[in-house]
Protein backbone atom coordinates (compact mmCIF):
# COMPACT_ATOMS: atom_id res chain seq x y z
CA UNK A 1 0.00 0.00 0.00
CA UNK A 2 2.78 2.43 0.88
CA UNK A 3 4.61 1.67 -2.36
CA UNK A 4 1.48 2.18 -4.44
CA UNK A 5 0.91 5.54 -2.78
CA UNK A 6 4.54 6.53 -3.30
CA UNK A 7 4.20 5.77 -7.01
CA UNK A 8 1.53 8.51 -7.19
CA UNK A 9 3.75 11.21 -5.69
CA UNK A 10 4.34 12.68 -9.13
CA UNK A 11 0.60 13.00 -9.67
CA UNK A 12 -0.61 14.39 -6.36
CA UNK A 13 2.38 15.63 -4.37
CA UNK A 14 3.62 14.61 -0.91
CA UNK A 15 0.92 16.15 1.33
CA UNK A 16 -2.13 14.23 -0.04
CA UNK A 17 -0.11 11.01 0.08
CA UNK A 18 0.78 11.57 3.74
CA UNK A 19 -2.85 12.33 4.67
CA UNK A 20 -4.13 9.29 2.76
CA UNK A 21 -1.56 7.02 4.40
CA UNK A 22 -1.79 8.09 8.04
CA UNK A 23 -5.54 8.75 8.24
CA UNK A 24 -6.93 6.10 5.90
CA UNK A 25 -4.62 3.41 4.52
CA UNK A 26 -2.50 2.68 7.60
CA UNK A 27 -5.44 2.36 10.06
CA UNK A 28 -7.35 0.22 7.55
CA UNK A 29 -4.39 -2.11 6.97
CA UNK A 30 -3.71 -2.47 10.70
CA UNK A 31 -7.35 -3.31 11.46
CA UNK A 32 -7.47 -5.77 8.57
CA UNK A 33 -4.26 -7.60 9.51
CA UNK A 34 -5.08 -7.60 13.23
CA UNK A 35 -8.50 -9.00 12.39
CA UNK A 36 -7.05 -11.78 10.25
CA UNK A 37 -4.52 -12.61 12.95
CA UNK A 38 -7.21 -12.76 15.61
CA UNK A 39 -9.35 -14.99 13.37
CA UNK A 40 -6.53 -17.49 12.84
CA UNK A 41 -5.64 -17.53 16.54
CA UNK A 42 -9.23 -18.23 17.60
CA UNK A 43 -10.16 -20.51 14.69
CA UNK A 44 -7.02 -22.24 13.28
CA UNK A 45 -9.03 -23.84 10.49
CA UNK A 46 -9.48 -20.45 8.84
CA UNK A 47 -5.85 -20.03 7.76
CA UNK A 48 -6.63 -21.14 4.18
CA UNK A 49 -8.14 -17.75 3.27
CA UNK A 50 -8.47 -15.46 6.29
CA UNK A 51 -9.32 -12.32 4.30
CA UNK A 52 -12.56 -13.65 2.76
CA UNK A 53 -13.43 -15.81 5.78
CA UNK A 54 -13.15 -12.74 8.01
CA UNK A 55 -16.57 -11.55 6.83
CA UNK A 56 -19.97 -13.29 6.77
CA UNK A 57 -20.71 -15.53 3.77
CA UNK A 58 -23.12 -12.99 2.23
CA UNK A 59 -20.20 -10.51 2.02
CA UNK A 60 -18.10 -12.78 -0.23
CA UNK A 61 -19.07 -11.23 -3.57
CA UNK A 62 -18.87 -7.62 -2.34
CA UNK A 63 -15.38 -8.41 -0.99
CA UNK A 64 -14.39 -9.92 -4.35
CA UNK A 65 -15.58 -6.71 -6.04
CA UNK A 66 -13.69 -4.58 -3.51
CA UNK A 67 -10.52 -6.64 -4.01
CA UNK A 68 -10.82 -6.29 -7.78
CA UNK A 69 -11.14 -2.50 -7.52
CA UNK A 70 -8.19 -2.36 -5.13
CA UNK A 71 -6.10 -4.46 -7.51
CA UNK A 72 -6.88 -2.19 -10.46
CA UNK A 73 -6.07 0.95 -8.45
CA UNK A 74 -2.83 -0.49 -7.05
CA UNK A 75 -1.69 -1.85 -10.41
CA UNK A 76 -2.37 1.50 -12.07
CA UNK A 77 -0.31 3.28 -9.43
CA UNK A 78 2.58 0.87 -9.86
CA UNK A 79 2.40 1.15 -13.65
CA UNK A 80 2.72 4.93 -13.27
CA UNK A 81 5.66 4.32 -10.95
CA UNK A 82 7.31 2.10 -13.56
CA UNK A 83 6.95 4.91 -16.12
CA UNK A 84 8.48 7.45 -13.74
CA UNK A 85 11.41 5.24 -12.68
CA UNK A 86 12.17 4.33 -16.30
CA UNK A 87 12.24 7.98 -17.35
CA UNK A 88 14.60 8.80 -14.48
CA UNK A 89 16.86 5.87 -15.43
CA UNK A 90 16.99 7.17 -19.02
CA UNK A 91 17.92 10.67 -17.85
CA UNK A 92 20.66 9.27 -15.60
CA UNK A 93 22.11 7.18 -18.42
CA UNK A 94 21.10 3.70 -17.23
CA UNK A 95 18.66 2.89 -20.05
CA UNK A 96 18.49 3.75 -23.76
CA UNK A 97 16.16 6.49 -24.97
CA UNK A 98 12.48 5.53 -25.19
CA UNK A 99 9.34 7.35 -26.23
CA UNK A 100 7.93 9.48 -23.40
CA UNK A 101 4.50 11.07 -23.79
CA UNK A 102 3.56 13.79 -21.32
CA UNK A 103 -0.18 13.51 -20.71
CA UNK A 104 -0.55 16.76 -18.77
CA UNK A 105 0.69 20.28 -19.42
CA UNK A 106 0.49 21.09 -15.69
CA UNK A 107 1.89 18.02 -13.89
CA UNK A 108 5.39 16.91 -14.91
CA UNK A 109 4.98 13.44 -13.42
CA UNK A 110 2.03 12.44 -15.60
CA UNK A 111 3.66 10.49 -18.42
CA UNK A 112 2.99 7.47 -20.58
CA UNK A 113 5.67 5.19 -22.05
CA UNK A 114 4.33 2.77 -24.71
CA UNK A 115 7.39 0.49 -24.63
CA UNK A 116 7.28 0.02 -20.85
CA UNK A 117 3.51 -0.51 -20.99
CA UNK A 118 3.91 -3.23 -23.64
CA UNK A 119 6.65 -5.00 -21.64
CA UNK A 120 4.48 -4.95 -18.51
CA UNK A 121 1.52 -6.34 -20.46
CA UNK A 122 3.57 -9.20 -21.90
CA UNK A 123 5.09 -9.95 -18.49
CA UNK A 124 1.65 -10.08 -16.83
CA UNK A 125 0.23 -12.39 -19.51
CA UNK A 126 3.31 -14.60 -19.24
CA UNK A 127 3.01 -14.78 -15.45
CA UNK A 128 -0.64 -15.81 -15.64
CA UNK A 129 0.07 -18.49 -18.26
CA UNK A 130 3.18 -19.71 -16.46
CA UNK A 131 1.99 -19.86 -12.85
CA UNK A 132 -1.68 -20.62 -13.71
CA UNK A 133 -3.00 -19.88 -10.19
CA UNK A 134 -2.61 -17.21 -7.54
CA UNK A 135 -1.39 -19.81 -5.02
CA UNK A 136 1.54 -20.66 -7.31
CA UNK A 137 2.26 -16.98 -7.79
CA UNK A 138 2.36 -16.33 -4.04
CA UNK A 139 5.90 -17.73 -3.80
CA UNK A 140 7.19 -15.22 -6.35
CA UNK A 141 5.22 -12.47 -4.65
CA UNK A 142 6.71 -13.22 -1.23
CA UNK A 143 10.30 -13.05 -2.48
CA UNK A 144 9.63 -9.86 -4.44
CA UNK A 145 7.94 -8.05 -1.56
CA UNK A 146 10.46 -8.99 1.15
CA UNK A 147 13.46 -8.07 -1.01
CA UNK A 148 11.76 -4.80 -1.96
CA UNK A 149 11.40 -4.01 1.73
CA UNK A 150 15.11 -4.70 2.33
CA UNK A 151 16.20 -2.57 -0.65
CA UNK A 152 13.89 0.28 0.40
CA UNK A 153 15.43 0.33 3.88
CA UNK A 154 18.96 0.38 2.44
CA UNK A 155 18.03 3.24 0.12
CA UNK A 156 16.48 5.10 3.05
CA UNK A 157 19.77 4.78 4.95
CA UNK A 158 21.76 6.41 2.16
CA UNK A 159 19.10 9.08 1.64
CA UNK A 160 19.17 9.91 5.36
CA UNK A 161 22.96 10.13 5.34
CA UNK A 162 23.43 12.11 2.13
CA UNK A 163 20.29 14.24 1.88
CA UNK A 164 19.37 14.89 5.51
CA UNK A 165 22.87 14.62 7.03
CA UNK A 166 21.87 12.08 9.65
CA UNK A 167 24.69 10.55 11.67
CA UNK A 168 25.66 6.93 11.05
CA UNK A 169 24.38 6.00 14.50
CA UNK A 170 20.96 7.60 14.03
CA UNK A 171 20.41 6.24 10.52
CA UNK A 172 21.93 2.86 11.41
CA UNK A 173 19.76 2.33 14.50
CA UNK A 174 16.53 3.14 12.66
CA UNK A 175 17.34 1.15 9.55
CA UNK A 176 18.88 -1.68 11.57
CA UNK A 177 15.58 -2.15 13.40
CA UNK A 178 13.69 -2.39 10.11
CA UNK A 179 16.30 -4.70 8.56
CA UNK A 180 16.17 -7.08 11.54
CA UNK A 181 12.48 -7.73 10.84
CA UNK A 182 12.70 -7.61 7.05
CA UNK A 183 15.61 -10.04 6.88
CA UNK A 184 13.61 -12.49 8.96
CA UNK A 185 10.71 -12.13 6.51
CA UNK A 186 13.06 -12.79 3.60
CA UNK A 187 14.69 -15.77 5.32
CA UNK A 188 11.26 -17.29 5.92
CA UNK A 189 10.50 -16.93 2.19
CA UNK A 190 13.76 -18.42 0.87
CA UNK A 191 12.25 -21.90 0.87
CA UNK A 192 9.84 -20.64 -1.80
CA UNK A 193 12.65 -19.91 -4.29
CA UNK A 194 12.52 -23.36 -5.99
CA UNK A 195 8.70 -23.14 -6.18
CA UNK A 196 8.40 -19.89 -8.14
CA UNK A 197 10.38 -17.46 -6.01
CA UNK A 198 13.17 -17.67 -8.59
CA UNK A 199 11.17 -15.60 -11.08
CA UNK A 200 11.55 -12.13 -9.47
CA UNK A 201 15.24 -12.87 -8.90
CA UNK A 202 15.75 -13.73 -12.58
CA UNK A 203 13.70 -10.70 -13.70
CA UNK A 204 15.75 -8.42 -11.44
CA UNK A 205 19.00 -9.94 -12.75
CA UNK A 206 17.96 -9.32 -16.37
CA UNK A 207 17.07 -5.69 -15.66
CA UNK A 208 20.32 -5.23 -13.71
CA UNK A 209 22.40 -6.64 -16.59
CA UNK A 210 20.66 -4.41 -19.13
CA UNK A 211 21.10 -1.25 -17.04
CA UNK A 212 24.74 -1.89 -16.13
CA UNK A 213 25.57 -2.90 -19.71
CA UNK A 214 24.07 0.31 -21.07
CA UNK A 215 25.82 2.45 -18.45
CA UNK A 216 29.19 0.77 -18.99
CA UNK A 217 28.73 0.77 -22.75
CA UNK A 218 28.08 4.52 -22.80
CA UNK A 219 31.21 5.06 -20.70
CA UNK A 220 33.31 2.98 -23.10
CA UNK A 221 31.75 4.72 -26.08
CA UNK A 222 32.64 8.08 -24.55
CA UNK A 223 36.22 6.92 -24.01
CA UNK A 224 36.52 5.68 -27.62
CA UNK A 225 35.13 8.94 -28.97
CA UNK A 226 37.20 11.13 -26.65
CA UNK A 227 40.35 9.46 -27.98
CA UNK A 228 39.61 11.05 -31.36
CA UNK A 229 38.13 14.23 -29.90
CA UNK A 230 39.78 17.47 -30.98
CA UNK A 231 40.17 20.15 -28.27
CA UNK A 232 37.98 23.11 -29.12
CA UNK A 233 40.87 25.60 -28.88
CA UNK A 234 42.80 23.63 -31.52
CA UNK A 235 39.71 23.50 -33.73
CA UNK A 236 39.22 27.26 -33.50
CA UNK A 237 42.86 27.87 -34.46
CA UNK A 238 42.36 25.70 -37.52
CA UNK A 239 39.20 27.61 -38.45
CA UNK A 240 40.98 30.96 -38.30
CA UNK A 241 43.82 29.67 -40.44
CA UNK A 242 41.66 27.89 -43.03
CA UNK A 243 39.11 30.70 -43.56
CA UNK A 244 36.27 28.23 -44.13
CA UNK A 245 33.28 29.37 -46.20
CA UNK A 246 30.44 30.70 -44.03
CA UNK A 247 26.80 30.30 -45.04
CA UNK A 248 23.70 32.04 -43.70
CA UNK A 249 21.67 30.62 -40.83
CA UNK A 250 22.20 28.99 -37.45
CA UNK A 251 23.61 25.51 -36.83
CA UNK A 252 23.13 23.64 -33.56
CA UNK A 253 25.55 20.85 -32.69
CA UNK A 254 24.74 18.57 -29.73
CA UNK A 255 27.88 18.07 -27.65
CA UNK A 256 28.24 15.67 -24.74
CA UNK A 257 31.67 17.06 -23.83
CA UNK A 258 31.63 20.80 -23.09
CA UNK A 259 35.38 21.10 -23.71
CA UNK A 260 35.70 19.17 -26.96
CA UNK A 261 34.61 19.70 -30.54
CA UNK A 262 31.44 17.80 -31.56
CA UNK A 263 32.22 15.04 -34.06
CA UNK A 264 29.27 16.15 -36.20
CA UNK A 265 30.90 19.59 -36.50
CA UNK A 266 34.21 18.07 -37.61
CA UNK A 267 32.52 15.77 -40.14
CA UNK A 268 30.35 18.55 -41.51
CA UNK A 269 33.38 20.77 -42.08
CA UNK A 270 35.40 17.87 -43.51
CA UNK A 271 32.75 16.76 -46.03
CA UNK A 272 30.76 19.91 -46.78
CA UNK A 273 33.62 22.45 -46.43
CA UNK A 274 31.27 25.10 -44.96
CA UNK A 275 30.28 26.62 -41.62
CA UNK A 276 27.15 28.55 -40.68
CA UNK A 277 27.29 32.20 -39.69
CA UNK A 278 26.23 31.33 -36.17
CA UNK A 279 27.05 28.00 -34.49
CA UNK A 280 25.62 26.83 -31.16
CA UNK A 281 27.37 24.10 -29.20
CA UNK A 282 24.59 22.68 -27.03
CA UNK A 283 25.47 20.50 -24.02
CA UNK A 284 22.85 18.77 -21.85
CA UNK A 285 23.94 17.93 -18.30
CA UNK A 286 21.60 15.68 -16.29
CA UNK A 287 21.95 16.32 -12.56
CA UNK A 288 20.96 14.02 -9.72
CA UNK A 289 18.01 16.21 -8.78
CA UNK A 290 14.40 15.82 -9.96
CA UNK A 291 14.03 19.44 -11.09
CA UNK A 292 16.45 22.33 -11.64
CA UNK A 293 15.39 25.90 -10.74
CA UNK A 294 14.94 28.15 -13.76
CA UNK A 295 17.65 30.56 -12.61
CA UNK A 296 20.21 27.74 -12.48
CA UNK A 297 19.14 25.93 -15.64
CA UNK A 298 21.08 27.59 -18.45
CA UNK A 299 24.38 29.31 -19.14
CA UNK A 300 25.13 30.99 -22.48
CA UNK A 301 28.69 31.89 -23.39
CA UNK A 302 29.64 33.90 -26.48
CA UNK A 303 32.83 32.64 -28.10
CA UNK A 304 34.69 33.96 -31.14
CA UNK A 305 33.86 33.78 -34.87
CA UNK A 306 30.12 33.36 -34.37
CA UNK A 307 30.38 30.43 -31.98
CA UNK A 308 28.20 30.16 -28.85
CA UNK A 309 28.31 27.57 -26.09
CA UNK A 310 25.00 26.76 -24.38
CA UNK A 311 25.04 24.49 -21.32
CA UNK A 312 21.72 23.31 -19.91
CA UNK A 313 21.24 21.54 -16.58
CA UNK A 314 18.15 19.34 -16.45
CA UNK A 315 16.73 17.22 -13.64
CA UNK A 316 16.28 13.50 -14.08
CA UNK A 317 12.49 13.93 -14.06
CA UNK A 318 12.48 16.63 -16.74
CA UNK A 319 12.18 16.23 -20.50
CA UNK A 320 15.03 17.84 -22.47
CA UNK A 321 12.99 19.65 -25.14
CA UNK A 322 15.50 21.50 -27.32
CA UNK A 323 13.04 23.91 -29.04
CA UNK A 324 11.94 25.30 -25.65
CA UNK A 325 15.58 25.56 -24.59
CA UNK A 326 16.45 27.58 -27.69
CA UNK A 327 13.49 29.88 -27.07
CA UNK A 328 14.85 30.54 -23.57
CA UNK A 329 18.20 31.56 -25.09
CA UNK A 330 16.65 34.90 -26.14
CA UNK A 331 16.69 36.02 -22.50
CA UNK A 332 20.48 35.52 -22.54
CA UNK A 333 21.08 37.66 -25.61
CA UNK A 334 20.90 34.80 -28.11
CA UNK A 335 17.65 34.91 -30.13
CA UNK A 336 17.15 31.76 -32.22
CA UNK A 337 14.58 31.24 -35.00
CA UNK A 338 13.77 27.57 -35.50
CA UNK A 339 12.84 28.07 -39.15
CA UNK A 340 16.39 29.30 -39.83
CA UNK A 341 18.15 26.67 -37.71
CA UNK A 342 19.69 23.35 -38.75
CA UNK A 343 20.45 20.66 -36.17
CA UNK A 344 23.47 18.42 -36.73
CA UNK A 345 23.62 15.09 -34.87
CA UNK A 346 26.12 12.24 -34.90
CA UNK A 347 24.92 8.63 -35.00
CA UNK A 348 27.30 5.88 -33.89
CA UNK A 349 27.19 2.32 -35.19
CA UNK A 350 28.64 -0.03 -32.57
CA UNK A 351 30.95 -2.84 -33.70
CA UNK A 352 31.80 -5.58 -31.20
CA UNK A 353 35.50 -6.43 -31.01
CA UNK A 354 37.95 -8.14 -28.64
CA UNK A 355 39.22 -4.82 -27.31
CA UNK A 356 39.35 -4.64 -23.49
CA UNK A 357 36.31 -3.14 -21.79
CA UNK A 358 33.33 -5.51 -21.74
CA UNK A 359 32.64 -9.11 -22.60
CA UNK A 360 31.66 -9.53 -26.24
CA UNK A 361 28.16 -10.72 -25.39
CA UNK A 362 27.63 -7.50 -23.43
CA UNK A 363 29.03 -5.49 -26.35
CA UNK A 364 26.53 -7.15 -28.66
CA UNK A 365 23.76 -6.44 -26.16
CA UNK A 366 24.85 -2.80 -26.01
CA UNK A 367 24.88 -2.60 -29.82
CA UNK A 368 21.37 -4.09 -29.93
CA UNK A 369 20.09 -1.58 -27.36
CA UNK A 370 21.77 1.27 -29.22
CA UNK A 371 20.18 0.30 -32.55
CA UNK A 372 16.71 0.10 -31.01
CA UNK A 373 16.90 3.24 -28.86
CA UNK A 374 14.62 6.12 -29.74
CA UNK A 375 16.24 8.56 -32.14
CA UNK A 376 17.78 11.70 -30.70
CA UNK A 377 15.55 13.72 -33.03
CA UNK A 378 12.39 12.45 -31.35
CA UNK A 379 13.80 12.32 -27.81
CA UNK A 380 14.96 15.95 -27.85
CA UNK A 381 11.84 17.16 -29.68
CA UNK A 382 13.73 18.41 -32.75
CA UNK A 383 11.85 19.32 -35.95
CA UNK A 384 12.57 16.35 -38.22
CA UNK A 385 12.85 18.48 -41.38
CA UNK A 386 15.64 20.56 -39.80
CA UNK A 387 17.92 17.67 -38.72
CA UNK A 388 21.06 16.35 -40.43
CA UNK A 389 22.61 13.13 -39.08
CA UNK A 390 26.24 12.20 -39.70
CA UNK A 391 27.16 8.57 -38.97
CA UNK A 392 30.34 6.86 -37.88
CA UNK A 393 31.44 3.38 -36.78
CA UNK A 394 32.93 2.82 -33.34
CA UNK A 395 34.76 -0.36 -32.30
CA UNK A 396 34.03 -1.38 -28.70
XYZ file of C-alpha atoms in Angstrom:
396
model
C 0.000 0.000 0.000
C 2.777 2.428 0.876
C 4.612 1.667 -2.362
C 1.477 2.179 -4.439
C 0.912 5.544 -2.779
C 4.542 6.529 -3.301
C 4.199 5.773 -7.008
C 1.531 8.506 -7.195
C 3.750 11.211 -5.686
C 4.342 12.675 -9.129
C 0.604 13.001 -9.667
C -0.615 14.387 -6.359
C 2.385 15.626 -4.367
C 3.616 14.611 -0.908
C 0.918 16.150 1.328
C -2.131 14.233 -0.042
C -0.108 11.007 0.075
C 0.778 11.574 3.744
C -2.846 12.330 4.671
C -4.131 9.291 2.764
C -1.557 7.018 4.402
C -1.791 8.091 8.044
C -5.536 8.752 8.235
C -6.934 6.099 5.895
C -4.623 3.411 4.519
C -2.496 2.680 7.600
C -5.441 2.356 10.060
C -7.354 0.216 7.550
C -4.392 -2.108 6.974
C -3.714 -2.474 10.701
C -7.346 -3.305 11.461
C -7.466 -5.766 8.567
C -4.259 -7.596 9.512
C -5.076 -7.599 13.231
C -8.496 -8.996 12.390
C -7.051 -11.776 10.248
C -4.520 -12.610 12.947
C -7.212 -12.764 15.605
C -9.353 -14.993 13.369
C -6.531 -17.491 12.837
C -5.645 -17.530 16.544
C -9.233 -18.228 17.602
C -10.160 -20.513 14.685
C -7.016 -22.244 13.278
C -9.030 -23.839 10.486
C -9.483 -20.449 8.845
C -5.846 -20.026 7.762
C -6.629 -21.144 4.179
C -8.141 -17.751 3.274
C -8.467 -15.460 6.285
C -9.317 -12.321 4.298
C -12.561 -13.648 2.764
C -13.435 -15.813 5.775
C -13.146 -12.744 8.014
C -16.572 -11.545 6.833
C -19.971 -13.295 6.766
C -20.713 -15.527 3.771
C -23.123 -12.992 2.231
C -20.197 -10.510 2.015
C -18.103 -12.781 -0.227
C -19.074 -11.225 -3.566
C -18.868 -7.615 -2.342
C -15.380 -8.412 -0.991
C -14.394 -9.915 -4.348
C -15.577 -6.710 -6.041
C -13.686 -4.580 -3.513
C -10.521 -6.643 -4.013
C -10.818 -6.293 -7.783
C -11.141 -2.505 -7.518
C -8.186 -2.356 -5.126
C -6.099 -4.462 -7.509
C -6.882 -2.193 -10.457
C -6.068 0.945 -8.452
C -2.832 -0.488 -7.045
C -1.687 -1.845 -10.407
C -2.373 1.500 -12.074
C -0.312 3.282 -9.432
C 2.584 0.866 -9.856
C 2.398 1.147 -13.649
C 2.720 4.927 -13.271
C 5.657 4.325 -10.945
C 7.313 2.099 -13.561
C 6.946 4.909 -16.115
C 8.479 7.451 -13.737
C 11.408 5.239 -12.684
C 12.174 4.332 -16.298
C 12.240 7.978 -17.347
C 14.600 8.798 -14.483
C 16.864 5.868 -15.435
C 16.991 7.170 -19.024
C 17.924 10.670 -17.854
C 20.660 9.272 -15.598
C 22.108 7.176 -18.416
C 21.098 3.695 -17.227
C 18.657 2.887 -20.047
C 18.495 3.753 -23.755
C 16.158 6.485 -24.970
C 12.484 5.526 -25.186
C 9.344 7.345 -26.232
C 7.934 9.478 -23.404
C 4.501 11.068 -23.785
C 3.564 13.790 -21.321
C -0.177 13.514 -20.714
C -0.551 16.764 -18.767
C 0.688 20.284 -19.417
C 0.491 21.090 -15.691
C 1.893 18.022 -13.887
C 5.387 16.914 -14.905
C 4.978 13.438 -13.420
C 2.027 12.437 -15.598
C 3.662 10.491 -18.416
C 2.989 7.466 -20.581
C 5.668 5.187 -22.054
C 4.334 2.767 -24.710
C 7.395 0.490 -24.631
C 7.277 0.016 -20.854
C 3.513 -0.509 -20.991
C 3.906 -3.230 -23.641
C 6.645 -4.997 -21.644
C 4.479 -4.949 -18.508
C 1.522 -6.338 -20.459
C 3.571 -9.199 -21.905
C 5.086 -9.946 -18.493
C 1.648 -10.076 -16.834
C 0.233 -12.391 -19.506
C 3.313 -14.598 -19.242
C 3.010 -14.780 -15.454
C -0.639 -15.815 -15.641
C 0.074 -18.492 -18.255
C 3.185 -19.709 -16.457
C 1.985 -19.858 -12.852
C -1.678 -20.616 -13.705
C -2.998 -19.884 -10.185
C -2.610 -17.213 -7.543
C -1.392 -19.806 -5.017
C 1.542 -20.662 -7.308
C 2.257 -16.980 -7.787
C 2.363 -16.334 -4.039
C 5.902 -17.734 -3.803
C 7.188 -15.221 -6.350
C 5.218 -12.465 -4.651
C 6.713 -13.220 -1.232
C 10.298 -13.053 -2.479
C 9.629 -9.857 -4.435
C 7.944 -8.046 -1.555
C 10.455 -8.995 1.146
C 13.456 -8.071 -1.014
C 11.764 -4.799 -1.959
C 11.401 -4.005 1.729
C 15.114 -4.704 2.326
C 16.200 -2.572 -0.651
C 13.891 0.276 0.403
C 15.434 0.326 3.881
C 18.965 0.376 2.436
C 18.033 3.241 0.118
C 16.484 5.098 3.046
C 19.766 4.781 4.955
C 21.761 6.414 2.155
C 19.097 9.076 1.644
C 19.168 9.909 5.356
C 22.965 10.126 5.337
C 23.430 12.111 2.126
C 20.293 14.242 1.885
C 19.370 14.887 5.511
C 22.875 14.622 7.026
C 21.870 12.076 9.651
C 24.692 10.555 11.668
C 25.656 6.934 11.047
C 24.380 5.999 14.497
C 20.965 7.604 14.027
C 20.410 6.237 10.520
C 21.929 2.862 11.412
C 19.757 2.333 14.499
C 16.534 3.140 12.660
C 17.345 1.149 9.547
C 18.878 -1.676 11.570
C 15.577 -2.150 13.405
C 13.693 -2.391 10.108
C 16.303 -4.698 8.564
C 16.167 -7.080 11.536
C 12.477 -7.727 10.836
C 12.702 -7.614 7.051
C 15.609 -10.041 6.876
C 13.605 -12.491 8.964
C 10.710 -12.128 6.511
C 13.065 -12.787 3.602
C 14.689 -15.766 5.325
C 11.260 -17.289 5.920
C 10.499 -16.930 2.191
C 13.756 -18.415 0.868
C 12.250 -21.904 0.874
C 9.841 -20.636 -1.802
C 12.652 -19.907 -4.291
C 12.522 -23.361 -5.989
C 8.699 -23.136 -6.180
C 8.397 -19.887 -8.137
C 10.380 -17.463 -6.005
C 13.175 -17.667 -8.591
C 11.174 -15.600 -11.075
C 11.554 -12.135 -9.469
C 15.245 -12.872 -8.898
C 15.751 -13.726 -12.576
C 13.704 -10.698 -13.697
C 15.749 -8.418 -11.441
C 18.998 -9.944 -12.748
C 17.956 -9.319 -16.373
C 17.069 -5.687 -15.656
C 20.319 -5.232 -13.709
C 22.400 -6.644 -16.585
C 20.657 -4.408 -19.129
C 21.101 -1.251 -17.035
C 24.740 -1.890 -16.127
C 25.574 -2.904 -19.706
C 24.075 0.314 -21.074
C 25.816 2.453 -18.453
C 29.190 0.769 -18.988
C 28.734 0.772 -22.752
C 28.078 4.519 -22.797
C 31.210 5.060 -20.702
C 33.314 2.978 -23.097
C 31.755 4.721 -26.084
C 32.635 8.076 -24.552
C 36.215 6.919 -24.012
C 36.519 5.675 -27.619
C 35.132 8.944 -28.967
C 37.204 11.127 -26.650
C 40.355 9.458 -27.982
C 39.609 11.046 -31.359
C 38.130 14.230 -29.900
C 39.776 17.474 -30.985
C 40.169 20.148 -28.272
C 37.984 23.114 -29.116
C 40.871 25.597 -28.881
C 42.804 23.628 -31.524
C 39.709 23.498 -33.733
C 39.224 27.261 -33.498
C 42.857 27.874 -34.460
C 42.356 25.701 -37.521
C 39.197 27.614 -38.455
C 40.980 30.956 -38.300
C 43.815 29.667 -40.439
C 41.662 27.893 -43.025
C 39.113 30.697 -43.556
C 36.274 28.230 -44.127
C 33.283 29.373 -46.205
C 30.441 30.702 -44.033
C 26.798 30.300 -45.042
C 23.700 32.036 -43.704
C 21.671 30.618 -40.831
C 22.197 28.987 -37.455
C 23.606 25.513 -36.830
C 23.129 23.637 -33.555
C 25.553 20.846 -32.686
C 24.744 18.571 -29.733
C 27.876 18.066 -27.652
C 28.236 15.665 -24.743
C 31.668 17.056 -23.832
C 31.628 20.796 -23.087
C 35.380 21.103 -23.707
C 35.698 19.167 -26.958
C 34.610 19.697 -30.539
C 31.440 17.800 -31.561
C 32.219 15.044 -34.056
C 29.273 16.147 -36.200
C 30.902 19.589 -36.501
C 34.205 18.069 -37.607
C 32.518 15.770 -40.137
C 30.348 18.552 -41.505
C 33.385 20.767 -42.077
C 35.397 17.868 -43.510
C 32.748 16.756 -46.031
C 30.760 19.915 -46.782
C 33.618 22.452 -46.425
C 31.274 25.105 -44.956
C 30.285 26.615 -41.622
C 27.154 28.546 -40.685
C 27.289 32.203 -39.695
C 26.228 31.329 -36.169
C 27.047 28.003 -34.494
C 25.621 26.828 -31.162
C 27.374 24.095 -29.195
C 24.594 22.676 -27.027
C 25.469 20.499 -24.023
C 22.850 18.768 -21.852
C 23.940 17.932 -18.296
C 21.604 15.678 -16.293
C 21.950 16.324 -12.564
C 20.957 14.017 -9.718
C 18.010 16.215 -8.778
C 14.403 15.821 -9.958
C 14.034 19.438 -11.089
C 16.447 22.330 -11.642
C 15.385 25.902 -10.737
C 14.939 28.153 -13.760
C 17.647 30.559 -12.609
C 20.208 27.737 -12.484
C 19.139 25.928 -15.641
C 21.080 27.594 -18.447
C 24.383 29.311 -19.137
C 25.126 30.988 -22.475
C 28.689 31.891 -23.389
C 29.639 33.898 -26.476
C 32.826 32.643 -28.102
C 34.689 33.964 -31.143
C 33.861 33.777 -34.869
C 30.116 33.363 -34.373
C 30.377 30.428 -31.978
C 28.204 30.164 -28.854
C 28.308 27.574 -26.088
C 25.005 26.758 -24.385
C 25.043 24.493 -21.317
C 21.723 23.306 -19.911
C 21.243 21.541 -16.581
C 18.154 19.336 -16.449
C 16.733 17.223 -13.644
C 16.280 13.500 -14.080
C 12.487 13.930 -14.063
C 12.476 16.628 -16.741
C 12.175 16.231 -20.502
C 15.028 17.843 -22.471
C 12.991 19.648 -25.139
C 15.503 21.502 -27.323
C 13.035 23.910 -29.039
C 11.939 25.304 -25.651
C 15.584 25.561 -24.595
C 16.450 27.575 -27.691
C 13.492 29.881 -27.068
C 14.849 30.541 -23.571
C 18.204 31.562 -25.087
C 16.655 34.899 -26.145
C 16.689 36.023 -22.501
C 20.477 35.522 -22.536
C 21.076 37.660 -25.605
C 20.901 34.803 -28.107
C 17.648 34.906 -30.126
C 17.147 31.763 -32.218
C 14.584 31.239 -34.998
C 13.769 27.566 -35.503
C 12.838 28.073 -39.151
C 16.388 29.304 -39.834
C 18.147 26.672 -37.709
C 19.692 23.348 -38.752
C 20.454 20.657 -36.173
C 23.473 18.416 -36.730
C 23.624 15.091 -34.867
C 26.118 12.245 -34.903
C 24.921 8.630 -34.995
C 27.296 5.877 -33.886
C 27.193 2.318 -35.195
C 28.637 -0.028 -32.567
C 30.950 -2.837 -33.703
C 31.799 -5.576 -31.201
C 35.504 -6.434 -31.015
C 37.950 -8.138 -28.642
C 39.221 -4.821 -27.313
C 39.347 -4.639 -23.490
C 36.312 -3.140 -21.793
C 33.326 -5.507 -21.742
C 32.643 -9.115 -22.601
C 31.656 -9.531 -26.241
C 28.156 -10.723 -25.392
C 27.634 -7.499 -23.429
C 29.029 -5.486 -26.345
C 26.526 -7.154 -28.661
C 23.763 -6.443 -26.159
C 24.852 -2.802 -26.010
C 24.880 -2.603 -29.820
C 21.369 -4.088 -29.934
C 20.090 -1.577 -27.358
C 21.766 1.273 -29.216
C 20.175 0.299 -32.548
C 16.714 0.098 -31.006
C 16.904 3.240 -28.862
C 14.624 6.116 -29.736
C 16.240 8.556 -32.138
C 17.782 11.701 -30.703
C 15.546 13.721 -33.033
C 12.391 12.455 -31.353
C 13.800 12.324 -27.815
C 14.961 15.952 -27.854
C 11.840 17.161 -29.679
C 13.728 18.408 -32.753
C 11.846 19.319 -35.953
C 12.566 16.346 -38.221
C 12.853 18.476 -41.378
C 15.639 20.559 -39.796
C 17.917 17.667 -38.716
C 21.060 16.350 -40.425
C 22.609 13.133 -39.081
C 26.243 12.197 -39.696
C 27.158 8.570 -38.971
C 30.339 6.857 -37.879
C 31.437 3.381 -36.778
C 32.925 2.816 -33.340
C 34.756 -0.356 -32.298
C 34.034 -1.381 -28.704
